[in-house]
Amino acid sequence: GENVEQHPSTLSVQEGDSAVIKCTYSDSASNYFPWYKQELGKRPQLIIDIRSNVGEKKDQRIAVTLNKTAKHFSLHITETQPEDSAVYFCAASAVTGGGNKLTFGTGTQLKVEL
Amino acid sequence: NAGVMQNPRHLVRRRGQEARLRCSPMKGHSHVYWYRQLPEEGLKFMVYLQKENIIDESGMPKERFSAEFPKEGPSILRIQQVVRGDSAAYFCASSPTGRLGETQYFGPGTRLLVL
């Protein structure tokens, strides 16, 4: 089955700096890669996603890049703000077994310091 | 338009009891996914259901766990004879049609504590 690895597990940046989180996946048939933000005790919330027919997608301060050949994708947050502090999860949509199940990475705890 | 609803939000059970977790998908969504999140870990897929059908249960433990999504009413994740290792947050998500690459919207989760 699909396996998603995520790095780093923790990331501390100064307010205004950029943050980059990287993920790799194993199933070359995966074609959907969402990123979720989860604040403490809250539900995961989709912040951006990318499909395999696109190499890059941007939404204001957030961008995601996808390299299908290398099977890795990255989340970029620019001009970080304290409210960006949360755990971020990458995921890949696995095609095996039917359906649209998501395989998640282990998460990155992002801390934006003043 | 209400989002995905889950209840209860918190559930405390003693070892050996049963836990029933409920999930009402977003209006118009007929596909439900259950995920488990152990403390300080990522989310792990458990089961994917359509109305009255289990599509993929490859992530469900073989014993004590079952799920259903009846024609009427919420989806239910049932854990029999709970053990301390079942303590986790259980999230459900829903999507409209189950197409590959479709966004899944998550509920607030049920935090199960087994004493």
Short mmCIF file of C-alpha atoms in Angstrom, two decimals:
data_model
loop_
_atom_site.label_atom_id
_atom_site.label_comp_id
_atom_site.label_asym_id
_atom_site.label_seq_id
_atom_site.Cartn_x
_atom_site.Cartn_y
_atom_site.Cartn_z
CA GLY A 1 0.00 0.00 0.00
CA GLU A 2 0.83 3.67 -0.02
CA ASN A 3 3.41 5.02 2.40
CA VAL A 4 3.89 8.74 3.04
CA GLU A 5 6.90 10.16 4.84
CA GLN A 6 6.98 13.72 6.13
CA HIS A 7 9.86 15.93 7.30
CA PRO A 8 10.66 17.67 9.51
CA SER A 9 8.62 16.53 12.51
CA THR A 10 9.07 19.92 14.17
CA LEU A 11 9.86 23.28 12.62
CA SER A 12 10.43 26.56 14.38
CA VAL A 13 10.64 29.80 12.41
CA GLN A 14 10.64 33.50 13.16
CA GLU A 15 7.57 35.48 12.26
CA GLY A 16 7.86 36.68 8.68
CA ASP A 17 10.19 33.88 7.61
CA SER A 18 9.22 31.09 5.23
CA ALA A 19 8.48 27.51 6.23
CA VAL A 20 8.88 24.44 4.03
CA ILE A 21 7.54 20.97 4.77
CA LYS A 22 8.42 18.03 2.56
CA CYS A 23 6.70 14.73 1.88
CA THR A 24 7.49 11.67 -0.19
CA TYR A 25 5.10 8.92 -1.27
CA SER A 26 5.59 5.42 -2.56
CA ASP A 27 2.62 4.61 -4.81
CA SER A 28 3.24 6.02 -8.27
CA ALA A 29 -0.50 5.69 -9.01
CA SER A 30 -1.42 8.29 -6.36
CA ASN A 31 -2.70 11.43 -8.00
CA TYR A 32 -4.17 13.62 -5.28
CA PHE A 33 -2.15 15.32 -2.55
CA PRO A 34 -3.94 17.45 0.05
CA TRP A 35 -2.44 19.33 2.97
CA TYR A 36 -4.30 19.66 6.25
CA LYS A 37 -3.73 22.01 9.18
CA GLN A 38 -4.72 20.83 12.63
CA GLU A 39 -4.76 23.09 15.65
CA LEU A 40 -4.64 21.54 19.09
CA GLY A 41 -7.84 19.67 19.85
CA LYS A 42 -9.45 20.66 16.56
CA ARG A 43 -10.38 18.91 13.34
CA PRO A 44 -7.97 18.71 10.38
CA GLN A 45 -8.77 21.46 7.90
CA LEU A 46 -7.82 21.39 4.25
CA ILE A 47 -5.57 24.31 3.37
CA ILE A 48 -4.48 23.43 -0.15
CA ASP A 49 -4.36 20.44 -2.46
CA ILE A 50 -2.75 19.52 -5.75
CA ARG A 51 -3.51 16.96 -8.40
CA SER A 52 -0.94 15.12 -10.45
CA ASN A 53 -1.63 17.01 -13.65
CA VAL A 54 -0.34 20.18 -11.99
CA GLY A 55 3.22 20.91 -10.82
CA GLU A 56 2.55 23.87 -8.59
CA LYS A 57 -0.40 25.61 -6.99
CA LYS A 58 -0.52 28.80 -4.97
CA ASP A 59 -3.09 30.38 -2.69
CA GLN A 60 -1.97 33.67 -1.15
CA ARG A 61 0.87 32.81 1.28
CA ILE A 62 0.61 29.06 0.74
CA ALA A 63 2.00 27.10 -2.18
CA VAL A 64 2.43 23.43 -2.94
CA THR A 65 4.79 21.85 -5.46
CA LEU A 66 4.67 18.33 -6.82
CA ASN A 67 7.41 16.31 -8.48
CA LYS A 68 5.81 13.10 -9.77
CA THR A 69 9.05 11.68 -11.09
CA ALA A 70 10.71 11.90 -7.70
CA LYS A 71 7.44 11.20 -5.87
CA HIS A 72 7.69 14.12 -3.54
CA PHE A 73 5.64 17.20 -2.79
CA SER A 74 6.20 20.20 -0.58
CA LEU A 75 4.25 22.86 1.28
CA HIS A 76 5.62 26.39 1.32
CA ILE A 77 4.31 29.05 3.67
CA THR A 78 5.68 32.56 3.18
CA GLU A 79 5.53 35.52 5.57
CA THR A 80 4.63 33.25 8.46
CA GLN A 81 2.40 34.57 11.21
CA PRO A 82 1.79 33.29 14.77
CA GLU A 83 -1.61 31.96 13.72
CA ASP A 84 0.17 29.61 11.31
CA SER A 85 1.40 27.66 14.35
CA ALA A 86 -0.23 24.22 14.17
CA VAL A 87 0.44 20.66 13.05
CA TYR A 88 0.48 20.21 9.29
CA PHE A 89 -0.22 16.88 7.62
CA CYS A 90 0.42 15.91 4.05
CA ALA A 91 -1.56 13.08 2.50
CA ALA A 92 -1.77 11.07 -0.69
CA SER A 93 -4.79 9.45 -2.20
CA ALA A 94 -4.23 5.73 -2.63
CA VAL A 95 -5.84 4.01 -5.56
CA THR A 96 -5.45 0.44 -4.33
CA GLY A 97 -8.37 -1.17 -2.54
CA GLY A 98 -10.91 1.07 -4.15
CA GLY A 99 -12.19 4.39 -3.02
CA ASN A 100 -10.49 7.58 -2.13
CA LYS A 101 -8.78 6.83 1.17
CA LEU A 102 -6.05 9.17 2.29
CA THR A 103 -2.69 8.03 3.59
CA PHE A 104 -1.27 10.68 5.90
CA GLY A 105 2.24 11.66 6.83
CA THR A 106 3.20 11.77 10.48
CA GLY A 107 2.79 15.53 10.77
CA THR A 108 4.97 18.60 11.25
CA GLN A 109 4.58 20.74 14.34
CA LEU A 110 5.15 24.30 13.09
CA LYS A 111 5.88 26.98 15.63
CA VAL A 112 6.07 30.58 14.53
CA GLU A 113 7.91 32.66 17.08
CA LEU A 114 7.52 36.38 17.57
CA ASN B 1 -24.95 24.29 5.37
CA ALA B 2 -23.84 22.31 8.41
CA GLY B 3 -20.47 20.63 8.24
CA VAL B 4 -19.65 17.09 9.24
CA MET B 5 -21.08 16.34 12.67
CA GLN B 6 -19.76 13.83 15.16
CA ASN B 7 -21.06 12.81 18.55
CA PRO B 8 -20.24 12.45 21.23
CA ARG B 9 -17.27 14.80 21.23
CA HIS B 10 -15.80 13.06 24.26
CA LEU B 11 -16.47 9.53 25.43
CA VAL B 12 -15.12 7.77 28.50
CA ARG B 13 -15.41 4.01 28.77
CA ARG B 14 -14.06 1.39 31.12
CA ARG B 15 -12.19 -1.58 29.76
CA GLY B 16 -14.58 -4.17 28.36
CA GLN B 17 -17.40 -1.75 27.60
CA GLU B 18 -18.67 -0.83 24.16
CA ALA B 19 -18.12 2.48 22.40
CA ARG B 20 -20.43 3.79 19.68
CA LEU B 21 -19.29 6.78 17.68
CA ARG B 22 -21.61 8.60 15.32
CA CYS B 23 -20.92 10.61 12.20
CA SER B 24 -23.38 12.64 10.13
CA PRO B 25 -21.84 13.67 6.80
CA MET B 26 -22.30 17.03 5.18
CA LYS B 27 -25.59 17.53 3.43
CA GLY B 28 -25.48 15.93 0.01
CA HIS B 29 -22.51 13.71 0.86
CA SER B 30 -23.02 9.96 0.66
CA HIS B 31 -19.45 8.80 1.26
CA VAL B 32 -17.93 8.53 4.72
CA TYR B 33 -14.39 7.74 5.84
CA TRP B 34 -13.24 6.96 9.38
CA TYR B 35 -9.72 7.73 10.58
CA ARG B 36 -8.04 7.15 13.93
CA GLN B 37 -5.47 9.47 15.44
CA LEU B 38 -3.42 8.14 18.32
CA PRO B 39 -1.89 10.72 20.67
CA GLU B 40 0.74 12.79 18.88
CA GLU B 41 0.50 10.71 15.72
CA GLY B 42 -0.93 11.13 12.26
CA LEU B 43 -4.31 9.98 11.05
CA LYS B 44 -4.70 6.37 9.99
CA PHE B 45 -7.39 5.25 7.60
CA MET B 46 -9.84 2.72 9.03
CA VAL B 47 -12.84 2.27 6.77
CA TYR B 48 -14.66 3.81 3.82
CA LEU B 49 -18.43 3.46 3.49
CA GLN B 50 -21.16 4.40 1.13
CA LYS B 51 -24.81 4.23 2.10
CA GLU B 52 -25.49 0.61 3.12
CA ASN B 53 -22.12 -0.56 1.77
CA ILE B 54 -18.62 -1.01 3.14
CA ILE B 55 -16.29 -0.16 0.27
CA ASP B 56 -12.88 -0.52 1.90
CA GLU B 57 -12.21 -1.76 5.43
CA SER B 58 -8.53 -2.48 4.97
CA GLY B 59 -7.59 -0.29 7.94
CA MET B 60 -9.99 -1.80 10.44
CA PRO B 61 -8.66 -4.09 13.16
CA LYS B 62 -9.91 -7.63 12.54
CA GLU B 63 -11.64 -7.97 15.88
CA ARG B 64 -13.90 -5.80 18.02
CA PHE B 65 -14.31 -3.01 15.42
CA SER B 66 -17.22 -2.64 13.04
CA ALA B 67 -18.77 0.16 11.01
CA GLU B 68 -22.02 0.80 9.25
CA PHE B 69 -23.70 3.53 7.26
CA PRO B 70 -27.42 2.74 7.06
CA LYS B 71 -29.83 4.10 4.51
CA GLU B 72 -31.21 6.43 7.15
CA GLY B 73 -29.23 7.99 9.95
CA PRO B 74 -25.59 8.54 10.74
CA SER B 75 -22.62 6.32 10.16
CA ILE B 76 -21.61 4.41 13.28
CA LEU B 77 -18.22 3.12 14.32
CA ARG B 78 -18.60 0.50 17.00
CA ILE B 79 -15.83 -0.77 19.25
CA GLN B 80 -16.66 -3.74 21.42
CA GLN B 81 -14.81 -4.68 24.61
CA VAL B 82 -12.64 -1.59 24.53
CA VAL B 83 -9.05 -1.73 25.74
CA ARG B 84 -6.75 1.10 26.81
CA GLY B 85 -5.01 1.02 23.43
CA ASP B 86 -8.27 2.13 21.81
CA SER B 87 -7.90 5.54 23.44
CA ALA B 88 -7.58 7.94 20.54
CA ALA B 89 -9.35 10.61 18.55
CA TYR B 90 -11.65 9.17 15.91
CA PHE B 91 -12.41 11.43 12.97
CA CYS B 92 -14.85 10.91 10.20
CA ALA B 93 -14.76 12.71 6.89
CA SER B 94 -17.25 12.92 4.08
CA SER B 95 -17.22 13.62 0.37
CA PRO B 96 -19.99 13.97 -2.20
CA THR B 97 -19.34 11.18 -4.68
CA GLY B 98 -16.20 9.30 -3.63
CA ARG B 99 -14.39 10.14 -6.86
CA LEU B 100 -10.64 9.85 -6.69
CA GLY B 101 -9.13 13.19 -5.80
CA GLU B 102 -12.27 14.54 -4.20
CA THR B 103 -11.87 16.74 -1.14
CA GLN B 104 -12.72 15.14 2.17
CA TYR B 105 -14.21 17.33 4.90
CA PHE B 106 -13.50 16.31 8.46
CA GLY B 107 -15.72 16.33 11.50
CA PRO B 108 -14.61 17.62 14.91
CA GLY B 109 -13.73 14.12 16.10
CA THR B 110 -14.68 11.95 19.06
CA ARG B 111 -12.04 11.65 21.73
CA LEU B 112 -12.30 8.23 23.32
CA LEU B 113 -10.68 7.61 26.66
CA VAL B 114 -10.59 4.07 28.00
CA LEU B 115 -9.97 3.81 31.71
#
